[in-house]
Coordinates of C-alpha atoms and ligand atoms in Angstrom, one line a residue:
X1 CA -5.2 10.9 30.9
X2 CA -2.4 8.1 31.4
X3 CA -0.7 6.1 29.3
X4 CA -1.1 3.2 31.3
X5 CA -5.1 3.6 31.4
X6 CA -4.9 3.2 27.4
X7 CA -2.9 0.4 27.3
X8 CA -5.1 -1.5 29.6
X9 CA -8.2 -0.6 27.8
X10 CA -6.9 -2.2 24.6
X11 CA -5.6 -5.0 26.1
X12 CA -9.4 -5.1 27.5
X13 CA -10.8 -5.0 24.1
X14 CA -12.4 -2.0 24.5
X15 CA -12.5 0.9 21.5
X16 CA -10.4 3.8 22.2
X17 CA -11.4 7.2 22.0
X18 CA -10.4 9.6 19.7
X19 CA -8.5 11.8 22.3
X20 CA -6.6 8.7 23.9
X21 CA -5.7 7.4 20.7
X22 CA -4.8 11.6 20.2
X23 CA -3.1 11.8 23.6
X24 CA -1.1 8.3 22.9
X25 CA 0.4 9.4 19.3
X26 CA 1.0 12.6 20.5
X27 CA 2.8 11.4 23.8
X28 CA 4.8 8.8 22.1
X29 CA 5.8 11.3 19.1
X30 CA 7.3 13.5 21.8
X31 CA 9.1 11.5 23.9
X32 CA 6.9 12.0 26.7
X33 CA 5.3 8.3 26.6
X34 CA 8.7 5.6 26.4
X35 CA 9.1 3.0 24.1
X36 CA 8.3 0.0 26.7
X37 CA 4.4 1.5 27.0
X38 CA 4.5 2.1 22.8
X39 CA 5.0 -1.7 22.9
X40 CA 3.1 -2.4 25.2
X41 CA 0.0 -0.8 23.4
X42 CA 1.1 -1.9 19.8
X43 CA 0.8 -5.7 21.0
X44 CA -2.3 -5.0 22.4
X45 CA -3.6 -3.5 19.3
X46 CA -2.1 -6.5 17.4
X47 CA -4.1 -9.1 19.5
X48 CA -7.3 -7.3 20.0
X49 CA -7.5 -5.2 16.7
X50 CA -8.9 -1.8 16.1
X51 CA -12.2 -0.6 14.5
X52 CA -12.5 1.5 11.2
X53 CA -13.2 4.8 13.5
X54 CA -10.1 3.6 15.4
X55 CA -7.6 3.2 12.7
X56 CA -8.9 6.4 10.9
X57 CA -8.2 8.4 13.8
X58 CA -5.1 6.6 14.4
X59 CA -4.1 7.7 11.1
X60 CA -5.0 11.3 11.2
X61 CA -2.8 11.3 14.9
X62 CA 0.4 9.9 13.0
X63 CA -0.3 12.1 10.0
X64 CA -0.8 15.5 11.6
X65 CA 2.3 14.5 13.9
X66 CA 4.4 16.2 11.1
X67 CA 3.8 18.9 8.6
X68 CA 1.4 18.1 5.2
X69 CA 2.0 19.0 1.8
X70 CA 0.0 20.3 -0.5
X71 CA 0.8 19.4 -4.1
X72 CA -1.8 21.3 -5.3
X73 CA 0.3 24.3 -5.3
X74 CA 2.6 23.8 -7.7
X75 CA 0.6 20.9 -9.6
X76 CA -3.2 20.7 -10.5
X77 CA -3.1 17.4 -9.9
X78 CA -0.6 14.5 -8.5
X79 CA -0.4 10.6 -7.8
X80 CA 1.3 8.3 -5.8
X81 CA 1.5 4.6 -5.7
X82 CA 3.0 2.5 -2.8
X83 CA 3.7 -0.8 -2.5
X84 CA 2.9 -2.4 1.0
X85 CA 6.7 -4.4 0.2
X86 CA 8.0 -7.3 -1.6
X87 CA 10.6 -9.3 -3.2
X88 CA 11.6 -7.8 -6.8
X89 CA 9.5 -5.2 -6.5
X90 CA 11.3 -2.8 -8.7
X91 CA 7.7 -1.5 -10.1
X92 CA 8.1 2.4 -9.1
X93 CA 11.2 2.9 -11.3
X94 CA 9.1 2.0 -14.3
X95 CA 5.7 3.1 -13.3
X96 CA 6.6 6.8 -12.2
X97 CA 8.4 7.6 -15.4
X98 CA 5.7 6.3 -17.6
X99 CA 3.1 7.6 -15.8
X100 CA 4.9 11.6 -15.6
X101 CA 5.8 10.5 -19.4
X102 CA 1.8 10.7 -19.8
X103 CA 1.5 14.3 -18.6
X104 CA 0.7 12.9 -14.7
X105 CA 2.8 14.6 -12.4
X106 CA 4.0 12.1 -9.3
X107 CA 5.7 12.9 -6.7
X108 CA 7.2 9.9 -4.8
X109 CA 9.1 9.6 -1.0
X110 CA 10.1 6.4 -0.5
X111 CA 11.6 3.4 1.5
X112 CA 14.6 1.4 2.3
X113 CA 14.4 -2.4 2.0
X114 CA 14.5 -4.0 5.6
X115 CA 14.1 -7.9 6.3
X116 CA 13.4 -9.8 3.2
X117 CA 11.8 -6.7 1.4
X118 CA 13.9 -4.8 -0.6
X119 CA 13.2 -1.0 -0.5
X120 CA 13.1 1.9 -4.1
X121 CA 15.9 3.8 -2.8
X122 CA 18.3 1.5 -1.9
X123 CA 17.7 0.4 -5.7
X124 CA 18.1 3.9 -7.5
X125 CA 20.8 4.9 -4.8
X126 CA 23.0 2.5 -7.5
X127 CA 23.1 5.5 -9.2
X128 CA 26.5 7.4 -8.5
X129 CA 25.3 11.1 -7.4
X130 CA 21.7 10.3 -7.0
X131 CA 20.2 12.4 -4.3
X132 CA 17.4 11.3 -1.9
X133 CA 17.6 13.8 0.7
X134 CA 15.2 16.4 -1.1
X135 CA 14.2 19.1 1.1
X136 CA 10.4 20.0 1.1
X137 CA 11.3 22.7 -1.2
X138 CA 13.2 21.1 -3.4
X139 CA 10.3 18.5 -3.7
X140 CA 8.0 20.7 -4.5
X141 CA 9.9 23.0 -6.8
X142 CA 11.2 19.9 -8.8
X143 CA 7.6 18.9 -9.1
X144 CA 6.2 21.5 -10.4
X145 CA 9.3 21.9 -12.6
X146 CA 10.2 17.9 -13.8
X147 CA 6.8 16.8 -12.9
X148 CA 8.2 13.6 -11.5
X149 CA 10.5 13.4 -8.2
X150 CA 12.1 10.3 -6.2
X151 CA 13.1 10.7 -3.1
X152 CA 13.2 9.5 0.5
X153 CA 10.6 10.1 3.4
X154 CA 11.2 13.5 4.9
X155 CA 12.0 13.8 8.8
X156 CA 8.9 16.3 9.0
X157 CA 6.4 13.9 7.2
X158 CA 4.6 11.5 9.8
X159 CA 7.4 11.6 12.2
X160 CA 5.1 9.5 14.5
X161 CA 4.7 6.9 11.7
X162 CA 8.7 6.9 11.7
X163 CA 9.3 5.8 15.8
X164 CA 6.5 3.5 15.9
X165 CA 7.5 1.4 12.6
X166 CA 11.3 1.3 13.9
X167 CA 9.9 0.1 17.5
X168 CA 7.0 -2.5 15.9
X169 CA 10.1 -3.5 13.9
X170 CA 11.9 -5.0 17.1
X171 CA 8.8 -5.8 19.4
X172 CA 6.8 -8.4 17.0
X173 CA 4.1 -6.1 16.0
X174 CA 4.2 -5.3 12.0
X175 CA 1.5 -8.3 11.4
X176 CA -1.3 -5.8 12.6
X177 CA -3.8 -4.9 9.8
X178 CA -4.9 -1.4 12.0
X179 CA -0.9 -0.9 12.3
X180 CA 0.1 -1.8 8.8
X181 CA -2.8 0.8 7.0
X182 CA -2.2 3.5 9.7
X183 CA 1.1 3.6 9.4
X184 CA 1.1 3.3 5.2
X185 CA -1.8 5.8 4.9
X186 CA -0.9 8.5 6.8
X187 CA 2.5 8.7 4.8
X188 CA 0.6 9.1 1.9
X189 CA -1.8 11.8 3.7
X190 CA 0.7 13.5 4.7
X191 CA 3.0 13.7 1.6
X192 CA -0.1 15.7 -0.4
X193 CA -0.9 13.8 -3.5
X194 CA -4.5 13.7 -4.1
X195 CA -5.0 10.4 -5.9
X196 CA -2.9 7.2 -4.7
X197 CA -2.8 3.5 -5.8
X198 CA -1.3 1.1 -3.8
X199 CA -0.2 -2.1 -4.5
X200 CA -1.1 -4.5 -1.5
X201 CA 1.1 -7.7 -2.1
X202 CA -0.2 -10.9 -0.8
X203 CA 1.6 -14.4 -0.7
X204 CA 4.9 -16.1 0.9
X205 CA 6.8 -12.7 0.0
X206 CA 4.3 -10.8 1.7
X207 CA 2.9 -9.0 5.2
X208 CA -0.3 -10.7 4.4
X209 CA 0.1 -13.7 3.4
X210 CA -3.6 -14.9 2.9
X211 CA -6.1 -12.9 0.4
X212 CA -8.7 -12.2 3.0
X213 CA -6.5 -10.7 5.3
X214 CA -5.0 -8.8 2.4
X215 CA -8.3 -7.7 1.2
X216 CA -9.1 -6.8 4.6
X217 CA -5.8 -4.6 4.5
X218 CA -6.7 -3.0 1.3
X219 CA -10.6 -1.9 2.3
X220 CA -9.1 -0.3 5.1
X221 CA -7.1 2.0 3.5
X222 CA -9.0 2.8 0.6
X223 CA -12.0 4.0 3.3
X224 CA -8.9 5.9 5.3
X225 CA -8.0 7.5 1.8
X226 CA -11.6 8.2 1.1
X227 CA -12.6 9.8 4.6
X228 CA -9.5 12.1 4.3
X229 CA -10.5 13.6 0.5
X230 CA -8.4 11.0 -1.8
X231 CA -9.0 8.8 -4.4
X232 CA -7.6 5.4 -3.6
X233 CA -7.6 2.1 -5.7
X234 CA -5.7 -0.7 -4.3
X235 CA -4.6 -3.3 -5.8
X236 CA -4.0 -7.0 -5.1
X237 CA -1.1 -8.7 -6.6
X238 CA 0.8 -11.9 -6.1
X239 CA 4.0 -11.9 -4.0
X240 CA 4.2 -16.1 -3.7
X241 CA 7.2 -15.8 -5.9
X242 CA 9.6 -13.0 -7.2
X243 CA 8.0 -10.4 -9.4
X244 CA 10.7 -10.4 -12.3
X245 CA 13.6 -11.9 -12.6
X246 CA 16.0 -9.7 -10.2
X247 CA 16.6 -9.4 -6.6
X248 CA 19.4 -7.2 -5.7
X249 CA 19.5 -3.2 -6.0
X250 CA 21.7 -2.8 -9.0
X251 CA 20.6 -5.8 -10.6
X252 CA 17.0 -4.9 -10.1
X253 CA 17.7 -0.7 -11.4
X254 CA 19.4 -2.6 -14.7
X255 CA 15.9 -4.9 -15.5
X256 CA 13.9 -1.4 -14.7
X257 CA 16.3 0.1 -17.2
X258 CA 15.5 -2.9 -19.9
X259 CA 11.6 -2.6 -19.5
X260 CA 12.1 1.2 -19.8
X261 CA 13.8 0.6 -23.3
X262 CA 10.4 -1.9 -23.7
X263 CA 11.9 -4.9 -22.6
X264 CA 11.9 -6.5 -19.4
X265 CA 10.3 -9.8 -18.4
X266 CA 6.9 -10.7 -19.3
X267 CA 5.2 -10.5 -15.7
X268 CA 7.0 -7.1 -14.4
X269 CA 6.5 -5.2 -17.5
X270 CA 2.2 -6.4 -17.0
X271 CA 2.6 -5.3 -13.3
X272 CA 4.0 -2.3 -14.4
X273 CA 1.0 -1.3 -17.0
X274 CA -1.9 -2.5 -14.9
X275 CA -0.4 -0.3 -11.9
X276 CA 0.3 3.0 -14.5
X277 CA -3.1 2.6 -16.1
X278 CA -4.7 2.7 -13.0
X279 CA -2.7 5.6 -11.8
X280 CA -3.7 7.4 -15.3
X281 CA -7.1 6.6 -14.2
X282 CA -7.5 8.3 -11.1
X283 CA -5.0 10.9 -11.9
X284 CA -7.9 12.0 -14.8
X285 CA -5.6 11.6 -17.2
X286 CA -7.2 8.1 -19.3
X287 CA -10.8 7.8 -19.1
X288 CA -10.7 3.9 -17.8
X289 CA -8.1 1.4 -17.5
X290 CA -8.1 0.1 -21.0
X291 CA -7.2 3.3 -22.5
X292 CA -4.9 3.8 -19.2
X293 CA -2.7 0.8 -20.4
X294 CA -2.6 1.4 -23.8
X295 CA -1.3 4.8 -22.8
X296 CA 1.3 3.2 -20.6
X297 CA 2.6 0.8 -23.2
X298 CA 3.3 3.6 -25.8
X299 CA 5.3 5.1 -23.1
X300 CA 7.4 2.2 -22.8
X301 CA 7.8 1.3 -26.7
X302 CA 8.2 5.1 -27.9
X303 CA 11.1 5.8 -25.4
X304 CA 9.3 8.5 -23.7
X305 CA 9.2 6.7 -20.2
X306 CA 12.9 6.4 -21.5
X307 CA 13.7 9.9 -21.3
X308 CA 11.0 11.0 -18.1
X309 CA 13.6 8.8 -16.0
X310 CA 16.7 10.1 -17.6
X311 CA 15.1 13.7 -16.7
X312 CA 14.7 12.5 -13.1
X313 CA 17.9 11.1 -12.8
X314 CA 19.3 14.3 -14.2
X315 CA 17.3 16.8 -11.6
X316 CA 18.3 14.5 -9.0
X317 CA 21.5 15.1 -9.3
X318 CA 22.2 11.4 -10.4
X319 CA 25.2 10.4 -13.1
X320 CA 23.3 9.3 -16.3
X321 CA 26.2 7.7 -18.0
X322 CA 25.8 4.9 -15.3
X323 CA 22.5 4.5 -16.9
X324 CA 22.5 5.3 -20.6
X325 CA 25.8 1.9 -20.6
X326 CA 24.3 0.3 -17.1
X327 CA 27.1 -2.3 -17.5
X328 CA 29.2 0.6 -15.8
X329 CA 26.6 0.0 -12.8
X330 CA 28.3 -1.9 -9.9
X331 CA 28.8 -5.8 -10.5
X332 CA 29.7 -8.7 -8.6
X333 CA 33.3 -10.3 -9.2
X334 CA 31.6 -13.5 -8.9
X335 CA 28.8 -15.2 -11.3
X336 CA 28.0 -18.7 -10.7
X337 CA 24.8 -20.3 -12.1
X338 CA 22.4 -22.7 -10.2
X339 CA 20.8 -25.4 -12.8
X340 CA 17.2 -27.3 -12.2
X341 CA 18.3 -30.5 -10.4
X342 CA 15.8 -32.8 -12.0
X343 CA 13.5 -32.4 -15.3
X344 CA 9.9 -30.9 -13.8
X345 CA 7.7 -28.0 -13.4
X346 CA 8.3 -25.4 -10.9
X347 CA 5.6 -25.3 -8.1
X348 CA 6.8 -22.7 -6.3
X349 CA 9.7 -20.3 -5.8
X350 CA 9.3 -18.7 -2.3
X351 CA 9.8 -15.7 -2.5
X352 CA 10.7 -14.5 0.9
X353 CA 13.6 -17.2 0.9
X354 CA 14.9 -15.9 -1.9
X355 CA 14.6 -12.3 -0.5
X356 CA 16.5 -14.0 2.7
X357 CA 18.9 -15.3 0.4
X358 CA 20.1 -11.8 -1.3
X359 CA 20.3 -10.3 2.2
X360 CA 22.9 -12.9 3.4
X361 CA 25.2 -12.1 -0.1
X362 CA 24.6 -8.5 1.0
X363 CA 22.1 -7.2 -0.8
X364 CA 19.6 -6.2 2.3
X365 CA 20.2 -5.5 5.7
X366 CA 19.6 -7.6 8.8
X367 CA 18.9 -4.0 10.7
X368 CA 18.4 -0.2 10.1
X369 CA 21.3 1.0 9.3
X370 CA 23.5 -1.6 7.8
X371 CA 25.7 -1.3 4.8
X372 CA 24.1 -3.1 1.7
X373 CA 26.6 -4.4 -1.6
X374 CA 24.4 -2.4 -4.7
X375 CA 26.0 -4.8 -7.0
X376 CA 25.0 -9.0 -5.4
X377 CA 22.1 -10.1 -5.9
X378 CA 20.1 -13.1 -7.3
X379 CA 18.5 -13.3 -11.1
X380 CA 15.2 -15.8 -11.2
X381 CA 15.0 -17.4 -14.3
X382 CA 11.9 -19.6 -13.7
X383 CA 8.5 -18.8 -12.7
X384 CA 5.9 -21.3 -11.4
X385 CA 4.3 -23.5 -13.6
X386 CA 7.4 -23.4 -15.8
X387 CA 8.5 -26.6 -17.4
X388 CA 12.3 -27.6 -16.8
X389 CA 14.8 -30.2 -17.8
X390 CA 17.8 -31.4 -15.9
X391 CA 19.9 -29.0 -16.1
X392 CA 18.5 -25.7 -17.1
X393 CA 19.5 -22.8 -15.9
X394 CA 17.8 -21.7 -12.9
X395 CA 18.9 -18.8 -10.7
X396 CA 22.6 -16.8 -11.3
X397 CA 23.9 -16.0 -7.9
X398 CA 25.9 -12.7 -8.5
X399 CA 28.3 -12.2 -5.0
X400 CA 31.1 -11.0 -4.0
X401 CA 32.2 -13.2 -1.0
X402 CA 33.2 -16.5 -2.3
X403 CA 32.2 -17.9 1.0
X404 CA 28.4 -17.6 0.6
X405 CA 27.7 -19.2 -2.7
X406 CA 27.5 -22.4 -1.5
X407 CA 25.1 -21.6 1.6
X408 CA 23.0 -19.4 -0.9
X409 CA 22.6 -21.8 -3.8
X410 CA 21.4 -24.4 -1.5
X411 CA 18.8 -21.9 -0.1
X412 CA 18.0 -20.9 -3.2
X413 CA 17.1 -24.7 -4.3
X414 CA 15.3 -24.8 -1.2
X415 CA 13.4 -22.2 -2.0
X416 CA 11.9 -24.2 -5.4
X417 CA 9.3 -27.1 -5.3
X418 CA 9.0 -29.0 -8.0
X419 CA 6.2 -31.4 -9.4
X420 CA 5.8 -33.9 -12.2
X421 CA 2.2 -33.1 -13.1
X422 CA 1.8 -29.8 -14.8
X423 CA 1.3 -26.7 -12.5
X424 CA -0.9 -23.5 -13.2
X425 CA 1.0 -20.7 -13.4
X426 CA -0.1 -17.9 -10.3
X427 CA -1.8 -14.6 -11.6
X428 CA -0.2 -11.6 -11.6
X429 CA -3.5 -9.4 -9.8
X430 CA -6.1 -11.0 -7.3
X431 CA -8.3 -8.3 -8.2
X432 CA -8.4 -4.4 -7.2
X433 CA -11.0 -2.6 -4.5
X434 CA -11.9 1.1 -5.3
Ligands
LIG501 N1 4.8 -0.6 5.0 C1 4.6 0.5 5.8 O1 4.8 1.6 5.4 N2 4.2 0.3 7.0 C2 3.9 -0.9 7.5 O2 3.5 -1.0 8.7 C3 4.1 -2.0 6.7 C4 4.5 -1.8 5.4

């Protein structure tokens, strides 16, 4: 088999095999097939698409590139959730304590924020001392042991999944819906839990910015999930506009830490109880979503989700006195407030614009690898449909180059439309496929 033969085939529209899709992962995951044919092939798999056989074995290739857990070991049962990436999107930091708070262990690796879309452990990394480097061991042993971990990907977990996301990075080919659930499934293959939900975000903020291509998405992978012996249920939510009121890693760990104590703004506390009362549903643990919820909110009034993340924080090695007083957490020298310009309601605040504008105060990078400020950031204090007057407050830039506050507030009121009619606020959910 060559390399080249593949590519053309794809670019051909013709269904790959299961061998060369077998023969290309493997190639590529050992340096024997370069980056230049990689993209090469990717694009082609971005313009002519992939069937459901396709992507599945496509999946299986990048997930058997590494090793595979198994939870089941040391747990009888575990979840994950993933989000396919957004602005705000602080959710895990209250979801996985609640949920473990509930008796369902989850074990979590996740991601750094790149582009607009901020990433979990760049947030709790705000933490003095936090540790994200688990070894497999440690994962498992704090598992079974905790029954709730937070940590990064491992090296030895869909290594595959790992050169071809850095390459479609660079080469214009993340917008593929066979790319985007290959690569997302076969993490969650191969890091072992046996029931997954995954939040698949649709809107301006979003990969998918339409709902039938996020649909489209979501199907996928809950039939990947399925064929490979796990329960999936994924989720649809809205990702027009931020979810919360933060945007920034310390600023974001400090509103998980409020909704944690049961406070927290209205729409990213409900995000945060749909998505753990549908993990406590497939985890066995609440017999539908109702009781699920319910189950969820106790957590978060009773202070038990409270102390399930001070117990993570502790086994990982983070310094908890930065979270029992966060207002030791990093902050920005400078706090400058941007006010509604003219009395209206708010029909939309873009959220990927305002993702853009915490990465140029610092709070993202521009590439792998660059230093990020834990404490800038932006605080939303509008959402869509809202009614303003003149004046109001509207965002609170929190920087620390005096430089950029200018440039940002203008992007930021660039970011808002505005109407005079009344506008309906957006739902939080566009529904959920199981
Ligand atoms: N998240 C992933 O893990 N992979 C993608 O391709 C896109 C979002």
């Amino acid at each position: 088999m060559r390399a080249v033969d593949i590519i053309v085939n794809k670019r051909d529209g013709h269904e790959l095999s299961t061998q060369e899709i077998q023969f290309f992962v493997d190639g590529y995951t050992r340096g024997e097939i370069p980056d230049y044919q990689a993209a090469a092939w990717a694009m082609a798999v971005l313009l002519k698409g992939m069937t459901a056989r396709e992507t599945t074995d496509l999946t299986l290739a990048m997930a058997n590139s590494g090793e595979i857990l198994d939870l089941s070991q040391v747990v009888p049962i575990a979840v994950d959730k993933h989000s396919t990436g957004g602005v705000g999107d602080k959710t895990t930091l209250v979801v996985e304590p609640a949920v473990a708070a509930c008796g369902l262990p989850v074990g979590k690796m996740s991601g750094r924020g790149l582009g607009f879309s901020g990433g979990t452990l760049d947030k709790i990394e705000s933490i003095p001392g936090y540790r994200v480097d688990l070894t497999k061991e440690e994962f498992l042993d704090q598992l079974g042991r905790v029954g709730i971990v937070l940590t990064g990907q491992s090296g030895d977990l869909a290594p595959a999944d790992g050169k071809f996301y850095a390459l479609r990075d660079v080469t214009g080919t993340v917008q593929s819906i066979p790319l985007i659930a290959s690569s997302v499934m076969s993490k969650k293959i191969a890091a072992g839990a046996q029931a997954i939900v995954l939040d698949v975000k649709v809107g301006l903020g979003a990969f998918m910015t339409n709902l039938t291509e996020a649909r489209q998405l979501a199907e996928l992978m809950v039939a990947i999930g399925r064929s490979s012996g796990r329960r999936v249920v994924a989720l649809l939510s809205d990702m027009n506009q931020p979810l919360g009121s933060a945007v920034g890693n310390a600023l974001e760990l400090k509103e998980a830490i409020d909704t944690l104590h049961g406070g927290g703004p209205a729409d990213f506390r409900d995000h945060c109880i749909e998505a753990g009362g549908h993990l406590l549903v497939i985890g066995e643990k609440a017999r539908d979503l109702a009781t699920g919820k319910a189950m969820i909110v106790k957590a978060l009034t009773d202070g038990s989700a409270w102390e399930s993340f001070r117990r993570l924080v502790t086994a990982q090695n983070g310094d908890v006195s930065f979270i029992d007083d966060p207002s030791k957490l990093a902050h920005a020298s400078i706090v400058e407030e941007v006010n509604a310009p003219a009395d209206g309601y708010v029909m939309e605040i873009h959220a990927r614009r305002v993702g853009e504008a915490a990465i140029m105060l610092g709070a993202g990078r521009a590439k792998k690898g660059d230093a990020i400020d834990p404490a800038v950031g932006i605080l939303v204090h509008a959402k869509v449909g809202d009614s303003l007057k003149r004046g109001q407050k509207l965002f609170t830039i929190h920087a620390n180059n005096p430089a950029l506050v200018e440039p940002v507030r203008i992007a930021l009121l660039q970011a808002t439309t505005w109407s005079m009619v009344p506008v309906q606020p957006l739902p939080l959910f566009y529904g959920s496929i199981e």
